[in-house]
Tab-separated table of C-alpha atoms in Angstrom:
chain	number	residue	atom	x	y	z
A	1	UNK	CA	40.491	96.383	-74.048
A	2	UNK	CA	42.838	98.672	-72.549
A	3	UNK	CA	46.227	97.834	-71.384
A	4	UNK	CA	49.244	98.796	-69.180
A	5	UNK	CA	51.980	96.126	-70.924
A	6	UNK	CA	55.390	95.521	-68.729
A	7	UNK	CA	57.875	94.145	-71.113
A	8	UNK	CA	58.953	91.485	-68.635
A	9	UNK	CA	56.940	88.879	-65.981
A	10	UNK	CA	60.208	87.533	-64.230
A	11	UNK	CA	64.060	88.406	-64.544
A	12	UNK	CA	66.867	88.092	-63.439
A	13	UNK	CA	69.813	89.792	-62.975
A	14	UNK	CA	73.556	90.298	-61.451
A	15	UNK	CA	74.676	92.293	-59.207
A	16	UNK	CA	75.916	95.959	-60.523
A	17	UNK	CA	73.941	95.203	-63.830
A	18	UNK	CA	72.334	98.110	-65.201
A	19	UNK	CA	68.321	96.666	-65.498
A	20	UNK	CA	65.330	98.520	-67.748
A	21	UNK	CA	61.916	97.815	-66.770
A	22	UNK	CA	60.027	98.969	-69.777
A	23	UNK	CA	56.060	99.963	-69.626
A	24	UNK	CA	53.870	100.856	-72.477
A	25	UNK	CA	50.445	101.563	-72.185
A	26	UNK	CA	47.545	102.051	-74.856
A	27	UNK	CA	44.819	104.850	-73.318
A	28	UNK	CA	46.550	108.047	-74.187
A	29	UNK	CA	47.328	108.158	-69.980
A	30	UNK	CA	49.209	111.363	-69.140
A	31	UNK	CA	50.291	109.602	-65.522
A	32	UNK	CA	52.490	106.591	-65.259
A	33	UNK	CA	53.803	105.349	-62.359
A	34	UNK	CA	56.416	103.321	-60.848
A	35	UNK	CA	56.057	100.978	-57.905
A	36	UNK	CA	57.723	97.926	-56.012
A	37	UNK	CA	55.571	95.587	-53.754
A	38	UNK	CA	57.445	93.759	-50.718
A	39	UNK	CA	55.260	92.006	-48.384
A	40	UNK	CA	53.991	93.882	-45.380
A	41	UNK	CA	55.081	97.178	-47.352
A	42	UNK	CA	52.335	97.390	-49.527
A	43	UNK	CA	53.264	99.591	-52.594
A	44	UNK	CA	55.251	101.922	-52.905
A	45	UNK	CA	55.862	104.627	-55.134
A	46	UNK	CA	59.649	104.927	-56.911
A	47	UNK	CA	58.915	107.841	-59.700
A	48	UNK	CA	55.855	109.281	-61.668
A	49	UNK	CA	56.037	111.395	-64.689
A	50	UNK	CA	52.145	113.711	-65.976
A	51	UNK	CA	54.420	113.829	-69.390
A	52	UNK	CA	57.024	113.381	-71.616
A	53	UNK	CA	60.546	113.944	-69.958
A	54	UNK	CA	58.857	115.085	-66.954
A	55	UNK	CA	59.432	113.237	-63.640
A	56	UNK	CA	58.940	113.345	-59.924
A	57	UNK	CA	60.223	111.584	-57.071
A	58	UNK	CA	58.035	109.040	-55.430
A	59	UNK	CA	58.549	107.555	-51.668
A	60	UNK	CA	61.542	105.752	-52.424
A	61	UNK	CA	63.341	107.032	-55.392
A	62	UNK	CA	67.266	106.418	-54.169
A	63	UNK	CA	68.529	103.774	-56.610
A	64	UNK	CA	66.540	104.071	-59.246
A	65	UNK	CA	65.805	106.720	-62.686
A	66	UNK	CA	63.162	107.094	-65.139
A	67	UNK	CA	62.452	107.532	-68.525
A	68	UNK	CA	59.571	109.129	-70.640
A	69	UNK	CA	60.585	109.732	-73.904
A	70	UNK	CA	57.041	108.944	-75.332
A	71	UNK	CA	53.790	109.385	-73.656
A	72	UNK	CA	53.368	106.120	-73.981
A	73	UNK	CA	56.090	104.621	-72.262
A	74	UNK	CA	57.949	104.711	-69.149
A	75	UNK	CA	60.823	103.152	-67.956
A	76	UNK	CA	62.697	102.533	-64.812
A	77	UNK	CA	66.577	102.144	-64.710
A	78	UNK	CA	68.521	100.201	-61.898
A	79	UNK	CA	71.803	101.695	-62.619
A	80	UNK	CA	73.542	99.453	-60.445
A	81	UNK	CA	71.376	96.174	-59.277
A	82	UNK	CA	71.610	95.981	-56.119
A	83	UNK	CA	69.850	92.383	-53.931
A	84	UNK	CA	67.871	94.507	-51.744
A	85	UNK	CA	66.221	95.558	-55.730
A	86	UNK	CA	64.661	92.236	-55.682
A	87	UNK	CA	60.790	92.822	-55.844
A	88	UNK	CA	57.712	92.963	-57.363
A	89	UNK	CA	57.719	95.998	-59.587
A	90	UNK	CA	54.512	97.288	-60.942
A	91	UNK	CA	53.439	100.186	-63.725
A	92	UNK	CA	50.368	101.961	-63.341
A	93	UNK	CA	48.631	104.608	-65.317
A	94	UNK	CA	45.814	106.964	-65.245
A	95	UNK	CA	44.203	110.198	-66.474
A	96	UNK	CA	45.786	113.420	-65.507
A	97	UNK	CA	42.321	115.709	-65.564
A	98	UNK	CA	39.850	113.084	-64.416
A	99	UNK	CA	41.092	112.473	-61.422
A	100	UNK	CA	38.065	110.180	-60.187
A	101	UNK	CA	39.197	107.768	-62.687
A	102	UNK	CA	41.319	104.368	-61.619
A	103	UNK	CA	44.552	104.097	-62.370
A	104	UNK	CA	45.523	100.745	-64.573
A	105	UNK	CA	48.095	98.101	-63.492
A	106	UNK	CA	50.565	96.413	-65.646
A	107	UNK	CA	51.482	92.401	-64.894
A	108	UNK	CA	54.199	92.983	-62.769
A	109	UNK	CA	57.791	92.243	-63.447
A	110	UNK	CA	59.139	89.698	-60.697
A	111	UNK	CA	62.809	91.074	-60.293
A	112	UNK	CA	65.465	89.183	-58.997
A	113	UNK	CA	69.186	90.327	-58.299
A	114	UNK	CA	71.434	87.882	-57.207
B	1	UNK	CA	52.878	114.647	-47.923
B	2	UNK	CA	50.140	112.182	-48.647
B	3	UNK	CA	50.009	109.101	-46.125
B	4	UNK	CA	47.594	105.876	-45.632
B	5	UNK	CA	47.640	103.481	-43.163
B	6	UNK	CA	45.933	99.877	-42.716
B	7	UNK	CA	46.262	98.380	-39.597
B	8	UNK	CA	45.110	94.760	-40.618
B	9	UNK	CA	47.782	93.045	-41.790
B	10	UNK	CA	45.705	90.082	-42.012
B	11	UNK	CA	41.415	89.474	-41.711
B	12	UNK	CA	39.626	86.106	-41.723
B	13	UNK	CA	35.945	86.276	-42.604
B	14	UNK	CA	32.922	83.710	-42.626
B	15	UNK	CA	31.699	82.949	-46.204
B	16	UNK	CA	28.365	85.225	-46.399
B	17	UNK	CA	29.206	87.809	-43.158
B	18	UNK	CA	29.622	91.028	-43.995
B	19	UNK	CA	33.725	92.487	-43.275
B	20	UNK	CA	34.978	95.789	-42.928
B	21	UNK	CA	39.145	96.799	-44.103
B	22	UNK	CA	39.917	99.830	-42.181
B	23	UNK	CA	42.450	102.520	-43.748
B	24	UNK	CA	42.818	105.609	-42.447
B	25	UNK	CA	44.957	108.565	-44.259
B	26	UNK	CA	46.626	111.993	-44.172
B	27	UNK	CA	46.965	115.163	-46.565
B	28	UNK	CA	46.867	118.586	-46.847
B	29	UNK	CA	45.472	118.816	-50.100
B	30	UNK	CA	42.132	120.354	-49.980
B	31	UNK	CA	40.345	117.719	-52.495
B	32	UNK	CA	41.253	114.117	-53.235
B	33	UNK	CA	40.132	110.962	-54.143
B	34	UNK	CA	40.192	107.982	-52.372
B	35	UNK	CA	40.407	104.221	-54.081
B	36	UNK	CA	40.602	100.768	-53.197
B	37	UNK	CA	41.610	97.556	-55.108
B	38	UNK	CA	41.871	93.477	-54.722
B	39	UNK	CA	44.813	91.966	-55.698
B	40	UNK	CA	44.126	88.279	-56.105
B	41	UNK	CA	46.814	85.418	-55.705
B	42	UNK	CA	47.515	86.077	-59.372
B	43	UNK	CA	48.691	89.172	-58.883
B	44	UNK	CA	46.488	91.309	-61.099
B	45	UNK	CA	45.204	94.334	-59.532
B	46	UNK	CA	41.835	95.076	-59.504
B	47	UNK	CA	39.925	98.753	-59.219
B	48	UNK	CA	36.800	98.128	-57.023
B	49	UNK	CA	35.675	101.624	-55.543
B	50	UNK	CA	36.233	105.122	-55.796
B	51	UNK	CA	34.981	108.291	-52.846
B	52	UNK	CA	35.711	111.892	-53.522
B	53	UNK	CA	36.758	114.026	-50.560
B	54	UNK	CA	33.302	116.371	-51.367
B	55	UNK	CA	31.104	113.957	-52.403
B	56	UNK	CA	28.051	113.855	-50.240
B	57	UNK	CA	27.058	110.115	-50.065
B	58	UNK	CA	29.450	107.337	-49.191
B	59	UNK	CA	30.173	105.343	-52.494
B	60	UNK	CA	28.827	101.478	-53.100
B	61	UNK	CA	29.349	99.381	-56.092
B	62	UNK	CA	27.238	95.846	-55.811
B	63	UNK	CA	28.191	94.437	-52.625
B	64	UNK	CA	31.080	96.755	-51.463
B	65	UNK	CA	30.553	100.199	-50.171
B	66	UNK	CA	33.349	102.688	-48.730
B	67	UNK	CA	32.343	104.067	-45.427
B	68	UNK	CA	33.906	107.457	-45.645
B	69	UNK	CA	34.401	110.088	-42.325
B	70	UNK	CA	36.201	112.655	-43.440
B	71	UNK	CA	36.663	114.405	-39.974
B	72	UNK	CA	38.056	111.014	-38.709
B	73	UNK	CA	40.032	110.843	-41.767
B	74	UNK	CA	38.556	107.235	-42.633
B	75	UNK	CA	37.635	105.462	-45.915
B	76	UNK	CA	36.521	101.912	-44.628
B	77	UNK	CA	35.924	99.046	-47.375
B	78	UNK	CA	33.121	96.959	-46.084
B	79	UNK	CA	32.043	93.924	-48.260
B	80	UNK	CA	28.919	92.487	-47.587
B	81	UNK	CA	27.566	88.850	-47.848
B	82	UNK	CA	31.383	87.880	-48.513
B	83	UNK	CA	31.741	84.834	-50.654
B	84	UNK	CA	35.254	82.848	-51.211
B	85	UNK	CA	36.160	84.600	-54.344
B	86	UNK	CA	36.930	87.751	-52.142
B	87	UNK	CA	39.718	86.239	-50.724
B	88	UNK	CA	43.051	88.457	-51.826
B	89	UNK	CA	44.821	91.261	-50.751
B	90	UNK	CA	42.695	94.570	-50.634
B	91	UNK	CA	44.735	97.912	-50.774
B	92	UNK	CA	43.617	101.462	-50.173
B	93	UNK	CA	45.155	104.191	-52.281
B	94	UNK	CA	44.393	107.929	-52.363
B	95	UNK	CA	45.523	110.560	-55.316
B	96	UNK	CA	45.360	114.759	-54.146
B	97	UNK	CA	43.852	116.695	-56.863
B	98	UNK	CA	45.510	119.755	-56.229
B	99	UNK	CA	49.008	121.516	-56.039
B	100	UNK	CA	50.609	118.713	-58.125
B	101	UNK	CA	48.559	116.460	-56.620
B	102	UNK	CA	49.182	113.454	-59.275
B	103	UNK	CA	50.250	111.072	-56.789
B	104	UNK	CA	48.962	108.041	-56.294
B	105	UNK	CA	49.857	106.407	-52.564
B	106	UNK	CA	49.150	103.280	-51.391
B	107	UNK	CA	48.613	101.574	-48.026
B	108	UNK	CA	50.671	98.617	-46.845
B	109	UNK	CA	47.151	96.500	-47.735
B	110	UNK	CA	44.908	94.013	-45.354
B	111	UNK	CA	45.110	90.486	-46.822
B	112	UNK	CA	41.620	88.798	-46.305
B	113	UNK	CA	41.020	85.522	-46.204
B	114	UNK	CA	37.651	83.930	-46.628
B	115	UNK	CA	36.313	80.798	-44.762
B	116	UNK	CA	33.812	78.074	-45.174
């Protein structure tokens, strides 16, 4: 069964803590991706990375980095927590070449900065 | 830039009537794919249909089918004979194929909601 794993389903944090949202997925994926859901916003995209220590900018990339030190995982750094951080973060991942294929979700991690 | 837009925030449905999500997008990449998924009250998000920007016929998978103009720039989800378990959040993403096109944008999503 394949699987896009987010370390964490709820935290929380202060704020000005630096947070790691960690991903891992299992199906050799060269894509990961990065996204926060607010309601009425839909999702939207903070960073992607096609390989290791290669990243892009998503939609809304100010306030946050990435990670990809494996092609496995990817993870997204709050360097400083900030309350308008608190969201719905989800990690996706899909195939790089076949590009008809669905991307996979993780849980979601439920972040809260208070 | 890559760009989609769903103008139902919210749709209510009859159990067994047929509904259709609008989403309309924009990109200048030549070729791309266009998806949509359910998310359920649970949160998990669920792949339900996928239309390439060249293929000839519109896409269907059981009861849903993706009504796809491509000089209107539209990729309508239309669910027939709807039944309460489609009640969720349904979200319309595309991906470009070319000139980096890796991205993967989403819409702001329609939430339906299924009645007796």
């Amino acid at each position: 069964d394949v699987k896009v794993t987010q370390s964490s389903r709820y935290l929380v944090k202060r704020t000005g803590e630096k947070v790691f949202l960690e991903c891992v997925q299992d199906m050799d994926h060269e894509n990961m991706f990065w996204y926060r859901q607010d309601p009425g916003l839909g999702l939207r995209l903070i960073y992607f990375s096609y390989d290791v220590k290669m990243k892009e900018k998503g939609d809304i990339p100010e306030g946050y980095s990435v990670s990809r030190e494996k092609k496995e995982r990817f993870s997204l750094i709050l360097e400083s927590a900030s309350t308008n951080q608190t969201s719905m973060y989800l990690c996706a991942s899909n195939l790089l070449w076949e590009t008809h294929t669905e991307a996979f979700f993780g849980q979601g991690t439920r972040l809260t900065v208070v | 830039a890559q760009k989609i837009t769903q103008t139902q925030p919210g749709m209510f449905v009859q159990e067994k009537e047929a509904v259709t999500l609008d989403c309309t997008y924009d990109t200048s990449d030549p070729s791309y794919g266009l998806f949509w998924y359910k998310q359920p009250s649970s949160g998990e998000m669920i792949f339900l249909i996928y239309q390439g920007s060249y293929d000839q016929q519109n896409a269907t998978e059981g009861r849903y089918s993706l009504n796809f103009q491509k000089a209107r720039k539209s990729a309508n989800l239309v669910i027939s004979a709807s039944q309460l378990g489609d009640s969720a959040m349904y979200f319309c993403a595309m991906r470009g194929v070319t000139g980096g096109g890796n991205k993967l944008t989403f819409g702001t999503g329609t939430q339906l909601k299924v009645e007796l």
